[in-house]
Coordinates of C-alpha atoms and ligand atoms in Angstrom, one line a residue:
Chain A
X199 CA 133.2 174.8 94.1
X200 CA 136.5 177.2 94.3
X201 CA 139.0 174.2 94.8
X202 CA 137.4 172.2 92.3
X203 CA 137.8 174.2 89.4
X204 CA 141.0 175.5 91.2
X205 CA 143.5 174.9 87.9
X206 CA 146.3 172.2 90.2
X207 CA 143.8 170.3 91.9
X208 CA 141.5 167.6 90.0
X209 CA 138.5 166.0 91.0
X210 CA 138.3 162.7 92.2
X211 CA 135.1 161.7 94.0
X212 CA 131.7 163.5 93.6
X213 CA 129.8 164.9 96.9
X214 CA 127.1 161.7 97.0
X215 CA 130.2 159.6 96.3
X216 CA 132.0 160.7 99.7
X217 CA 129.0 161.0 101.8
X218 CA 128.4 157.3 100.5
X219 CA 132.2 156.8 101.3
X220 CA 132.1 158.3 104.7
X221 CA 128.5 156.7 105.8
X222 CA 130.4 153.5 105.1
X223 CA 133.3 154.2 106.9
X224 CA 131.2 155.4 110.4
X225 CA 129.3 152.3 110.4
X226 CA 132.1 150.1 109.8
X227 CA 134.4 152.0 112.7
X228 CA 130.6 151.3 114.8
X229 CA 130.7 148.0 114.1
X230 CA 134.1 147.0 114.1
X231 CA 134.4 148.4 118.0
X232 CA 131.1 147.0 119.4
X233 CA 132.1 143.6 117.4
X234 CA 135.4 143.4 119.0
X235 CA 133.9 144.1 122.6
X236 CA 132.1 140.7 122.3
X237 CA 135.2 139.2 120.3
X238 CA 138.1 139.1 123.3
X239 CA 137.7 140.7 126.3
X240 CA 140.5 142.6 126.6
X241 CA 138.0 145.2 124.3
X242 CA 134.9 144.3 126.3
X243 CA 135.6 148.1 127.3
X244 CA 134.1 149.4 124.1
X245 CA 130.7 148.6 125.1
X246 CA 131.2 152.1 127.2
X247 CA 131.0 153.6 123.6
X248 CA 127.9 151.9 122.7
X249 CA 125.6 152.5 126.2
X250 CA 127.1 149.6 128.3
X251 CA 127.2 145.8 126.9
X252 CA 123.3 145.1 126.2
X253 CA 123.1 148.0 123.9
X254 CA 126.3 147.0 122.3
X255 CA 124.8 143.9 121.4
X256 CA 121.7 145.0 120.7
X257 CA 122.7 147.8 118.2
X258 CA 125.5 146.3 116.1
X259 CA 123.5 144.4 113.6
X260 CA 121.4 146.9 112.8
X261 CA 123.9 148.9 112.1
X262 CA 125.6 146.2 110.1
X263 CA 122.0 146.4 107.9
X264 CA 123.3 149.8 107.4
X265 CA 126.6 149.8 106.6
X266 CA 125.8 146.3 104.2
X267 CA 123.3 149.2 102.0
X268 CA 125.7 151.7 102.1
X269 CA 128.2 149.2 100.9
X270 CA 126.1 148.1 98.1
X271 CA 125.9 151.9 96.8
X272 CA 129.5 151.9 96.8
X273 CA 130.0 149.0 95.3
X274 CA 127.7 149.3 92.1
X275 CA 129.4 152.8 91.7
X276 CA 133.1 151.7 91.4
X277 CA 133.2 148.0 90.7
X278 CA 134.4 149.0 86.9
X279 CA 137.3 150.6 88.3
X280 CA 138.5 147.6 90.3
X281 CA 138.9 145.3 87.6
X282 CA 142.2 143.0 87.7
X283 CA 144.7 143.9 85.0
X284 CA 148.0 142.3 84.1
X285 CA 149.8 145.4 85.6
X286 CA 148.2 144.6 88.5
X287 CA 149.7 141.2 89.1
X288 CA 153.0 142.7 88.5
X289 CA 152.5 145.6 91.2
X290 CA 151.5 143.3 93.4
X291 CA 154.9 141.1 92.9
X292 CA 156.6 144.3 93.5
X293 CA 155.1 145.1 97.1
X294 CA 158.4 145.9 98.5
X295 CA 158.8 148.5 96.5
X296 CA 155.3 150.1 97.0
X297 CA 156.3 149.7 100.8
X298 CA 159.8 151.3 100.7
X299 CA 158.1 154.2 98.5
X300 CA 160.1 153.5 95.3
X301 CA 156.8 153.9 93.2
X302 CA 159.1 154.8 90.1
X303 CA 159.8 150.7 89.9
X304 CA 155.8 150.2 89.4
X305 CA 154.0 149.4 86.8
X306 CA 151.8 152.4 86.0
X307 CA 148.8 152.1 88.1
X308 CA 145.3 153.8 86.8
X309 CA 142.8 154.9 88.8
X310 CA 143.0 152.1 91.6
X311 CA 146.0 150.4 92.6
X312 CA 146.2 146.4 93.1
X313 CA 146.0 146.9 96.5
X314 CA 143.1 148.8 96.8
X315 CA 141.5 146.6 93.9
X316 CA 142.5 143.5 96.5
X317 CA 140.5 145.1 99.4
X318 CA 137.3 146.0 97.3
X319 CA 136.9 142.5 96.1
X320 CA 137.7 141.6 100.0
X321 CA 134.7 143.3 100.8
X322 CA 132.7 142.0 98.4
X323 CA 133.1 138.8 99.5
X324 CA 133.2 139.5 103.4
X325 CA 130.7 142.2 103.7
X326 CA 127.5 140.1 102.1
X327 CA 129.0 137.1 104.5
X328 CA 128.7 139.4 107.2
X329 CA 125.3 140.5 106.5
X330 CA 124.1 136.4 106.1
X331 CA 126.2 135.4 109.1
X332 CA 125.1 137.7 111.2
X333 CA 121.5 137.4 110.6
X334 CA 121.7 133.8 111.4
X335 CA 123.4 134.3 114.9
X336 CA 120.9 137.9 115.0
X337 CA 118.9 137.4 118.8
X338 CA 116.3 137.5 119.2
X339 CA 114.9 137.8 116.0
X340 CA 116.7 135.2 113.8
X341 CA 118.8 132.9 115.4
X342 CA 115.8 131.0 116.8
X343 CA 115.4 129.2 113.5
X344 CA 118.3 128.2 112.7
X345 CA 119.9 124.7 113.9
X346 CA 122.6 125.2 116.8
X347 CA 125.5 123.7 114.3
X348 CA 124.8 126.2 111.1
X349 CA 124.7 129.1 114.0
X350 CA 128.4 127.8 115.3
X351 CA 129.0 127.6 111.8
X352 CA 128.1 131.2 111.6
X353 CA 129.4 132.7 114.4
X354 CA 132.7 131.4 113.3
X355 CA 132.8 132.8 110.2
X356 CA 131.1 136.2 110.5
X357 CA 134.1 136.4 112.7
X358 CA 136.8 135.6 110.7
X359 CA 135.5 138.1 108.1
X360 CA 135.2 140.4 110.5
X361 CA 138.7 139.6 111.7
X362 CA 139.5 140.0 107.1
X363 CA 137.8 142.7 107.0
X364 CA 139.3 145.3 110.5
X365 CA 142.6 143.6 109.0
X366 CA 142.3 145.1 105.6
X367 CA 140.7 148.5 106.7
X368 CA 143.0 149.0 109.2
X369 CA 145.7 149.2 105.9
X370 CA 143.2 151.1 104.0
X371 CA 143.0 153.6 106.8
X372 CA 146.9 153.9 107.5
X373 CA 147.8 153.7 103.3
X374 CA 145.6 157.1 103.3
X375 CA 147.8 158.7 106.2
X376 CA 150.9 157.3 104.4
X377 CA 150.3 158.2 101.1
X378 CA 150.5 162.1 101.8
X379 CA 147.3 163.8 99.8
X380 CA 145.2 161.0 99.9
X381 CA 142.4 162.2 102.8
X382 CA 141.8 165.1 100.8
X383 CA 140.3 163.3 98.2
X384 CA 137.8 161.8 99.9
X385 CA 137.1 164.8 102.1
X386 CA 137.6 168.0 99.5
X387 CA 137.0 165.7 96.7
X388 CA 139.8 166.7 95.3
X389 CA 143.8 165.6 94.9
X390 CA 146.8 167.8 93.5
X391 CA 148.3 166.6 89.8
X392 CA 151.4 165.9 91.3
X393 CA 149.5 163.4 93.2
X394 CA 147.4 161.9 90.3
X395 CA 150.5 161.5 88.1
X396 CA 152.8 159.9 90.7
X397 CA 150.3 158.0 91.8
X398 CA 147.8 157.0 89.5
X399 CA 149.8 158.0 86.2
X400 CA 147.1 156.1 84.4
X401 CA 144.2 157.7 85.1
X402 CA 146.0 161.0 85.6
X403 CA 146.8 160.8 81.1
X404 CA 143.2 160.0 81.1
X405 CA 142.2 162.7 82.0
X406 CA 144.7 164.7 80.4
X407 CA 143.3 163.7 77.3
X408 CA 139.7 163.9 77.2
X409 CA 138.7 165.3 80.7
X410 CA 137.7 161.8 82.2
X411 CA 136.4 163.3 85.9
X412 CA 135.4 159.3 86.9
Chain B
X236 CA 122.7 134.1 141.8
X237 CA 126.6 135.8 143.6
X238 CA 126.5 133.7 146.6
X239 CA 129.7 131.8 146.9
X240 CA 132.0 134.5 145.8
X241 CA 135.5 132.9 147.2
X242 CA 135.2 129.6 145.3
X243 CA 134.7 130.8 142.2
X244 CA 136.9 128.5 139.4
X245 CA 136.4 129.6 135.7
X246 CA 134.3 132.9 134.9
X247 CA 133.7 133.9 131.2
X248 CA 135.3 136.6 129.6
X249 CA 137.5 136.7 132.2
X250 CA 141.8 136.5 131.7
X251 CA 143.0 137.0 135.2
X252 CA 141.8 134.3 138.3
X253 CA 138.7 134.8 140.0
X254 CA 138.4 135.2 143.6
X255 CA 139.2 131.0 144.4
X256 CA 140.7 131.3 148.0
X257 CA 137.9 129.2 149.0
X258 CA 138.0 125.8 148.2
X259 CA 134.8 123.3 148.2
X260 CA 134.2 120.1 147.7
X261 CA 133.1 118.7 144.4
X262 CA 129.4 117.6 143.9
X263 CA 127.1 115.7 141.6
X264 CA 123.3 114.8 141.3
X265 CA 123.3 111.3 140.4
X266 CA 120.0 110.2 138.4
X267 CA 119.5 106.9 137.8
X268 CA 117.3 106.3 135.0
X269 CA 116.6 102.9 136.1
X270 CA 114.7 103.8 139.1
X271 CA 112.5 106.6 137.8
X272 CA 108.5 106.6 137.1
X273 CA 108.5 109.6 135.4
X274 CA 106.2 111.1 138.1
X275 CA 107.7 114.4 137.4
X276 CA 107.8 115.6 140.9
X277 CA 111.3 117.1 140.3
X278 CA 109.7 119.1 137.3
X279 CA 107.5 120.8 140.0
X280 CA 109.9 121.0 142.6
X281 CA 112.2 122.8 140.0
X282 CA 109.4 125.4 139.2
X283 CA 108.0 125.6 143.3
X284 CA 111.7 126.4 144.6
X285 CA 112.9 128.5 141.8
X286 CA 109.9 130.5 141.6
X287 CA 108.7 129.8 138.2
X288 CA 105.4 129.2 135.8
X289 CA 105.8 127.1 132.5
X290 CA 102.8 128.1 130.5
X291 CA 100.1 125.3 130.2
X292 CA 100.6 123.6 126.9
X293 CA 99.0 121.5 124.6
X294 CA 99.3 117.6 124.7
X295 CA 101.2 116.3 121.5
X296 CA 101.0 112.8 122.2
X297 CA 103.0 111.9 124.8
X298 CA 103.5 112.5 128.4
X299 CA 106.3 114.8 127.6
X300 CA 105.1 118.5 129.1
X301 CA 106.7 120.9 128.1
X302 CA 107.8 119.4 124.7
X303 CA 111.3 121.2 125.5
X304 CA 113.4 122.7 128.1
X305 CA 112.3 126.9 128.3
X306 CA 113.6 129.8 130.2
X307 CA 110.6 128.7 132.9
X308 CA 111.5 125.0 132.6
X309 CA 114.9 124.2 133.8
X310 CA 114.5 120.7 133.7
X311 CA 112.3 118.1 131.8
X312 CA 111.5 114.2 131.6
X313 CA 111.9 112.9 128.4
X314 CA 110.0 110.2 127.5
X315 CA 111.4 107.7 124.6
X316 CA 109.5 104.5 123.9
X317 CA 112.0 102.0 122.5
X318 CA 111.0 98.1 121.5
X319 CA 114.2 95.3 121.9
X320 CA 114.2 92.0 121.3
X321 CA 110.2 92.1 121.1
X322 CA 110.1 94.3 124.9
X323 CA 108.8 97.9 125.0
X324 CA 111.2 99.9 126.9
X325 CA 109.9 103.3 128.5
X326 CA 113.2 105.1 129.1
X327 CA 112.7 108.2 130.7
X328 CA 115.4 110.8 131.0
X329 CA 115.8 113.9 133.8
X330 CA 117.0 116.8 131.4
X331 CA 118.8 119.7 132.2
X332 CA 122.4 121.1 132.2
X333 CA 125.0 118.9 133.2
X334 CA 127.7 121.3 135.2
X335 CA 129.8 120.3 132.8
X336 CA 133.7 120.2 134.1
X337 CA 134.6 122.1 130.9
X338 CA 131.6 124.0 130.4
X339 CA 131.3 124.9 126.7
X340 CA 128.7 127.7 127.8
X341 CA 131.5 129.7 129.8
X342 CA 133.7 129.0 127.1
X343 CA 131.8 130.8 124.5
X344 CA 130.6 133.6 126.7
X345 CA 131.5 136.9 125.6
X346 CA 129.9 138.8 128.6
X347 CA 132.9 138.9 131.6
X348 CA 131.2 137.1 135.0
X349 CA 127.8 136.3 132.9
X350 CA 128.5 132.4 133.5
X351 CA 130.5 131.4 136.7
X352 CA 132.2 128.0 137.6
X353 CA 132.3 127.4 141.2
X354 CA 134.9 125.1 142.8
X355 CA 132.1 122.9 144.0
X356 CA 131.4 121.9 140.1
X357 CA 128.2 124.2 139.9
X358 CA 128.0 126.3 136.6
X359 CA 126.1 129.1 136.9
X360 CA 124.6 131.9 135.1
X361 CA 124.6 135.5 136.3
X362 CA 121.6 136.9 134.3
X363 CA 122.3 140.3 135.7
X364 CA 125.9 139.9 133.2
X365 CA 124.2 138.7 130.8
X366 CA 124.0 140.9 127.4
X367 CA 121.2 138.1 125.6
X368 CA 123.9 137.7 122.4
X369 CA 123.3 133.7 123.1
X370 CA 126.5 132.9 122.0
X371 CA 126.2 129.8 125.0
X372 CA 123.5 128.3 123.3
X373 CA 126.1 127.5 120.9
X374 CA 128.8 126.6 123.2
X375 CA 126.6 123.7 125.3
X376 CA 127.0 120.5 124.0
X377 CA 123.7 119.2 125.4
X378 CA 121.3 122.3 124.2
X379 CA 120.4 123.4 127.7
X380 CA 120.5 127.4 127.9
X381 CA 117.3 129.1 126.9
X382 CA 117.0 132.9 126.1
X383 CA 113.9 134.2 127.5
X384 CA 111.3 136.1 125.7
X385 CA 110.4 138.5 128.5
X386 CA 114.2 140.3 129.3
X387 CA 116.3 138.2 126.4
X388 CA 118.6 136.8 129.5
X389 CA 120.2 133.1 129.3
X390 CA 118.5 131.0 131.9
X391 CA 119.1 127.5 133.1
X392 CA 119.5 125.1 136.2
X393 CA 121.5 126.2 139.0
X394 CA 121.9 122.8 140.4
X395 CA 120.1 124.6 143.1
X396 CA 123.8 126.9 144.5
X397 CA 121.6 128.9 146.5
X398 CA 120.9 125.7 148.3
X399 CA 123.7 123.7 147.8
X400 CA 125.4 126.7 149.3
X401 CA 124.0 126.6 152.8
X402 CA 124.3 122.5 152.9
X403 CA 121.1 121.9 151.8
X404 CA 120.3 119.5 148.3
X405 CA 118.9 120.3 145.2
X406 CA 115.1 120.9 145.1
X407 CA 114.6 117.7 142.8
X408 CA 116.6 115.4 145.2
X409 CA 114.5 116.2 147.7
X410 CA 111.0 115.7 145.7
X411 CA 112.1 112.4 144.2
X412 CA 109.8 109.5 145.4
X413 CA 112.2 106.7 144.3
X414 CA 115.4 108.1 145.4
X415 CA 116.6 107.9 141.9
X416 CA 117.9 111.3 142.3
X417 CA 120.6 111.6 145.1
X418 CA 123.3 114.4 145.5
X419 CA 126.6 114.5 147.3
X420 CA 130.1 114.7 146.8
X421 CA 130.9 113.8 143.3
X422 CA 132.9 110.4 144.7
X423 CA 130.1 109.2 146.7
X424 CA 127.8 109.7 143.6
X425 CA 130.1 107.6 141.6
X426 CA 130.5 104.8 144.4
X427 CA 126.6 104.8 144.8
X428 CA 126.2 104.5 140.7
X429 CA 129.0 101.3 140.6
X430 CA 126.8 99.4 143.5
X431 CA 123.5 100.7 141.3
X432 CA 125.3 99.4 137.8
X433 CA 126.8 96.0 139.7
X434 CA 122.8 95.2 140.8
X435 CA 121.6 95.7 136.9
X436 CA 124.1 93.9 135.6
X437 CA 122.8 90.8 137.8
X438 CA 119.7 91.6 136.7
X439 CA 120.7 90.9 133.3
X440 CA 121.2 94.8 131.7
X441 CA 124.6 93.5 130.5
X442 CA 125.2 97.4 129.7
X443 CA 124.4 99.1 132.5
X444 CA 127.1 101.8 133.3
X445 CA 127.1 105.2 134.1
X446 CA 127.6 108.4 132.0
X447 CA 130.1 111.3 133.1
X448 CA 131.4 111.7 129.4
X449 CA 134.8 112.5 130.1
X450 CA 134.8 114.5 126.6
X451 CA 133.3 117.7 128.9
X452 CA 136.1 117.0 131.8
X453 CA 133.0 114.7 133.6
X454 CA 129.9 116.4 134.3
X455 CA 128.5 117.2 137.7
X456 CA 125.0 115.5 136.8
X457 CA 125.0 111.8 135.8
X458 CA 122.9 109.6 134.9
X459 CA 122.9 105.3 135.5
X460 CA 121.9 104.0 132.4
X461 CA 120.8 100.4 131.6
X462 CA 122.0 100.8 128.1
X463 CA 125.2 103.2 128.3
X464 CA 126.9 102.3 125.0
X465 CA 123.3 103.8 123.4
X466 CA 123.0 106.9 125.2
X467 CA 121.1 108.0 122.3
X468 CA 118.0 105.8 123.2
X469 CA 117.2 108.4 125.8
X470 CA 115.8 111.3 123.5
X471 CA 119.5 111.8 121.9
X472 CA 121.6 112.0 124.8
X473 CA 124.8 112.3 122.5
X474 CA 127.5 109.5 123.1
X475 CA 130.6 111.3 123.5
X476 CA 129.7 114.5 123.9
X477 CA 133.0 117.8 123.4
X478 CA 132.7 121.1 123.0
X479 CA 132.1 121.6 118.9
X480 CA 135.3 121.2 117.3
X481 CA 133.8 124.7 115.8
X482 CA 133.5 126.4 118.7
X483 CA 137.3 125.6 119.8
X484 CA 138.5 127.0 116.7
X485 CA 136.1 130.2 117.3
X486 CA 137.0 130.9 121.2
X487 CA 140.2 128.4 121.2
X488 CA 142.2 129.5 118.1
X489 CA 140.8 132.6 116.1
X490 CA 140.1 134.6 119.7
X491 CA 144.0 135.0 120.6
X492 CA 145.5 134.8 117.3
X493 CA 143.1 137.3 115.2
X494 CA 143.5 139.5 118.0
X495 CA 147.3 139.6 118.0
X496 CA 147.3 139.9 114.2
X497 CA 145.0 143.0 114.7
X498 CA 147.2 144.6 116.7
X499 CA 150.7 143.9 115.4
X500 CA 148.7 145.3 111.6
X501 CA 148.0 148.4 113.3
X502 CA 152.2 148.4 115.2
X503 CA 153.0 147.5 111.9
X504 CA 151.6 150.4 110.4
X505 CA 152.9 153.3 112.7
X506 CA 156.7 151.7 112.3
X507 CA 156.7 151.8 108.8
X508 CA 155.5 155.7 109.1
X509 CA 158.7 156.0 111.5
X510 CA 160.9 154.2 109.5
X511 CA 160.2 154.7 105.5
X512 CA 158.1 157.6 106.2
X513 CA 155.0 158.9 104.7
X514 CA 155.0 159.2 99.9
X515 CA 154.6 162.8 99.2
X516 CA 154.3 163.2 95.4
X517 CA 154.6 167.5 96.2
X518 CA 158.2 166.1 96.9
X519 CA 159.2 165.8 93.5
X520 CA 156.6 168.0 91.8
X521 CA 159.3 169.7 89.4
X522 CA 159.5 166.2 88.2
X523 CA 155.8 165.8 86.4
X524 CA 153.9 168.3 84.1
X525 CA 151.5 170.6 86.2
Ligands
HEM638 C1 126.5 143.2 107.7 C2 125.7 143.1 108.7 C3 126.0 142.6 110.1 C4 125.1 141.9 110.9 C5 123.7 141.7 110.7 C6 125.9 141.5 112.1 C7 125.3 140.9 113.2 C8 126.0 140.4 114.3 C9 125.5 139.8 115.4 C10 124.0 139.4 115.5 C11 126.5 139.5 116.3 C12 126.3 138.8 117.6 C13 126.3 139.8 118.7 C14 125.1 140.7 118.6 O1 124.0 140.1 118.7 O2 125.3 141.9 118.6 C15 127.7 139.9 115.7 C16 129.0 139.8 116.3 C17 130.1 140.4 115.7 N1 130.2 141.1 114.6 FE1 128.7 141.5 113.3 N2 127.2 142.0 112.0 C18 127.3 142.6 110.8 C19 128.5 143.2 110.3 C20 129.7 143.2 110.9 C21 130.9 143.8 110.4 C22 131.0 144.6 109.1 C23 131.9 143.6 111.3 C24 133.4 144.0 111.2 C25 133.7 145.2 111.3 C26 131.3 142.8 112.4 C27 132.0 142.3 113.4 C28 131.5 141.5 114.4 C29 132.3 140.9 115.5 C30 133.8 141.0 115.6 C31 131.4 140.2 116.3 C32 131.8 139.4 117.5 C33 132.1 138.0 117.0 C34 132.6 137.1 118.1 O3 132.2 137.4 119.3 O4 133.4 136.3 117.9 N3 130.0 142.5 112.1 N4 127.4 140.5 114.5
SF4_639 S1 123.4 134.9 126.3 FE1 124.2 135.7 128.3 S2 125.1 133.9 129.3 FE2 124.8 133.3 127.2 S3 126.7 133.7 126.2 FE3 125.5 135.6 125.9 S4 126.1 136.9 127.7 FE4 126.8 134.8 128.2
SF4_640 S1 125.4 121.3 130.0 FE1 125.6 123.1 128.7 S2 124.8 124.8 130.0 FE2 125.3 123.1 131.4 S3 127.4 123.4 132.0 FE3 127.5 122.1 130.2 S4 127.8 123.5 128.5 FE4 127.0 124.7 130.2

């Protein structure tokens, strides 16, 4: 593709890799809206996006089963990258300067930042508690087999993950708007080398040196 | 069924009052386990007035028929055969919902106007609200709603509101043989169940009393008991029965507080973009090899 081979912009996520992103992100946005509706009623009104409130209910776990797969192909691809380091503990410690911009005071992030490491294993612990949660309270199908107190159980804690979860993607969505750059790379694929080395110095020297396109 | 719409106390899903200008008397059914036979003409009565068909069953053993409460079978007589101090007891108990005060049902309803509280003490479900999620199955204390198989709807008894609502009783009251079921205003009920629970006590039930747990706010059906400090005796009528300490945090705590963290996450979001502004690294490009 022209702008990937274009000489200031580097590679960042392969085509499968954002349709597997983006497949992920429509469910999610499906399921966070038709969840909500049934979580307060002030957003009761989003069951007008879903076909009126029987649909709503009737369509959000199945499109949980969805997004959980899509998930899982994320997951396997880029669990490597979100491993803790010690300069991770030490970003973290400095969040107000990741908030007020002064990234020069960081430790040198690679290809992930603590923060975005934080969310991914966030989701791996929410998004399979989901999926089990919500196929226990799932009517009228599952829920029938399962004793009342595990399905109040359940229906408690698939929404506080769900609660985790919109929390922590509501960041990840505004962190891409504020960190200028950022939407190309999951839409072009690509991001500039002035955003890979202030950003992700790291994995920018990476692949500097020997061409590292993961 | 929408028939009283000006006395309307609680609806679910709802944050601004119902229409209440209309103000009614509270009721109660009063059924006192001591005077039934278990004939089950109430179970009928139920099915006749309502319009209803349970499905013929099979016989498991005891004269319980259906073995539980179903979307066709709003109420059921329980049958519990318990041996005392060398006596068989056959203590049969009228099931059904209990129009709780404090409804747990309405509480956990997600569906605005699915499940209505009337001034009278009726709770009642509007089945044309309802979405089937079955979220009040959890709420109830007393595992009364049943989804059905045929539209996926919530169904249970109405204490009868189409009736009660043009001064007539309950189809049960008026079916009982024995007068152990009588209906009126929920003080009357309560007067009639002391003179009831002062006669067995002469009669040697030492523990007669009557159950209107006030862990649900009282309930609009109670029961006379000859052994009310063992509620459980009668098929696992629970003692002191609240709304799941689960389901308060759920609907009582999480509900307005994850909501308000949502939002002030998302505020928080577009005032740091005001304030500090977005990180453009083409800012300072000059300063990084290209
Ligand atoms: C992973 C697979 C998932 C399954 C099988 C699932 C299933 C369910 C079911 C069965 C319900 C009850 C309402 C209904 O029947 O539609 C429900 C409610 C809900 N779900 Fe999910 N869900 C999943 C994922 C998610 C995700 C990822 C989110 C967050 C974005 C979410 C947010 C919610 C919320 C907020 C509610 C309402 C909870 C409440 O009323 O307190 N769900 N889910
Ligand atoms: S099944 Fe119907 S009545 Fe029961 S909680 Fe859901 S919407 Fe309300
Ligand atoms: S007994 Fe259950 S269904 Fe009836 S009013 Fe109480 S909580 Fe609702």
């Amino acid at each position: 593709m022209k702008t990937e081979t274009h000489s200031r912009l580097i590679r960042r996520y392969t085509p499968p890799e954002r349709a597997n992103h983006w497949l992920t992100a429509i469910t999610f946005i499906l399921l966070a809206f038709s969840g909500l509706a049934l979580f307060h009623p002030s957003m009761f009104w989003f069951t007008q996006f879903f076909g009126g409130p029987v649909w709503t209910r009737i369509l959000h776990p199945y499109i949980g089963v969805v997004m959980f797969l899509s998930f899982a192909g994320l997951a396997l691809k880029f669990w490597h990258h979100n491993l803790i380091s010690r300069n991770d503990v030490e970003w973290l410690k400095r969040i107000s300067d990741v908030i007020r911009n002064r990234e020069d005071r960081l430790p040198e992030v690679d290809r992930y930042n603590a923060g975005q490491k934080l969310l991914f294993w966030t989701m791996i612990a929410t998004i399979p508690t989901l999926l089990i949660t919500g196929i226990i309270i799932w009517r009228p199908w599952f829920a029938g087999y399962f004793p009342i107190d595990l399905i109040r159980i359940a229906v408690l804690l698939h929404a506080v993950c769900a609660f985790v979860m919109i929390s922590g993607i509501i960041v990840h969505i505004y962190a891409a708007i504020w960190i200028r750059g950022t939407v190309g790379a999951m839409v072009r694929g690509t991001v500039s080398r002035a955003w890979a080395s202030k950003h992700h110095p790291g994995w920018y020297k990476r692949i500097l040196q020997d061409g590292d396109k993961s | 069924m929408s028939l009283q719409s000006l006395d309307i106390t609680r609806r679910s899903a709802t944050t601004t009052p119902p229409p209440q200008q209309r103000q009614q008397q509270e009721v109660a059914k009063l059924i006192d386990v001591t005077k039934c036979i278990g004939c089950k003409a109430c179970q009928s009565a139920c099915q006749e007035w309502n319009d209803l068909r349970e499905e013929v069953g099979i016989n498991e053993g005891s004269y319980q028929n259906p073995h539980d409460l179903t979307e066709n079978s709003w109420t059921l007589m329980r049958f519990a055969e318990h041996e005392q101090n060398g006596t068989l007891e056959w203590l049969i108990r009228k099931d059904g919902c209990m129009h709780c005060a404090d409804p747990g049902c309405l509480k956990a309803c997600p569906s605005p106007g699915a499940i209505i509280q009337y001034s009278n003490g009726i709770v009642d479900f509007q089945e044309e609200h309802c979405i089937g999620c079955g979220y009040c199955v959890a709420g109830c204390p007393f595992d009364v709603p049943r989804i059905s198989k045929k539209d996926s709807k919530a169904y249970k008894c109405t204490l009868c509101s189409d009736r009660v609502s043009v001064g007539l009783e309950p189809a049960c009251i008026k079916a009982c043989p024995t007068q152990a079921l009588v209906f009126g205003s929920k003080e009357d009920m309560i007067d009639h169940a002391n003179d009831r629970i002062a006669d067995l006590k002469e009669r040697g039930f030492d523990q007669a009393g009557l159950y209107d747990p006030a862990g649900v706010g009282g309930t609009h059906v109670m029961y006379v008991l000859h052994h009310a400090d063992q509620p459980q005796l009668y098929n696992d009528l629970p003692k002191e029965p609240t709304i799941s300490p689960t389901v308060g945090l759920w609907k009582g705590v999480l509900k307005p507080l994850a909501t308000a963290a949502m939002l002030f996450t998302a505020l928080a979001g577009f005032f740091h973009y005001v304030t500090i502004g977005p990180n453009d690294a083409e800012d300072n490009e000059e300063d990084h090899p290209a």
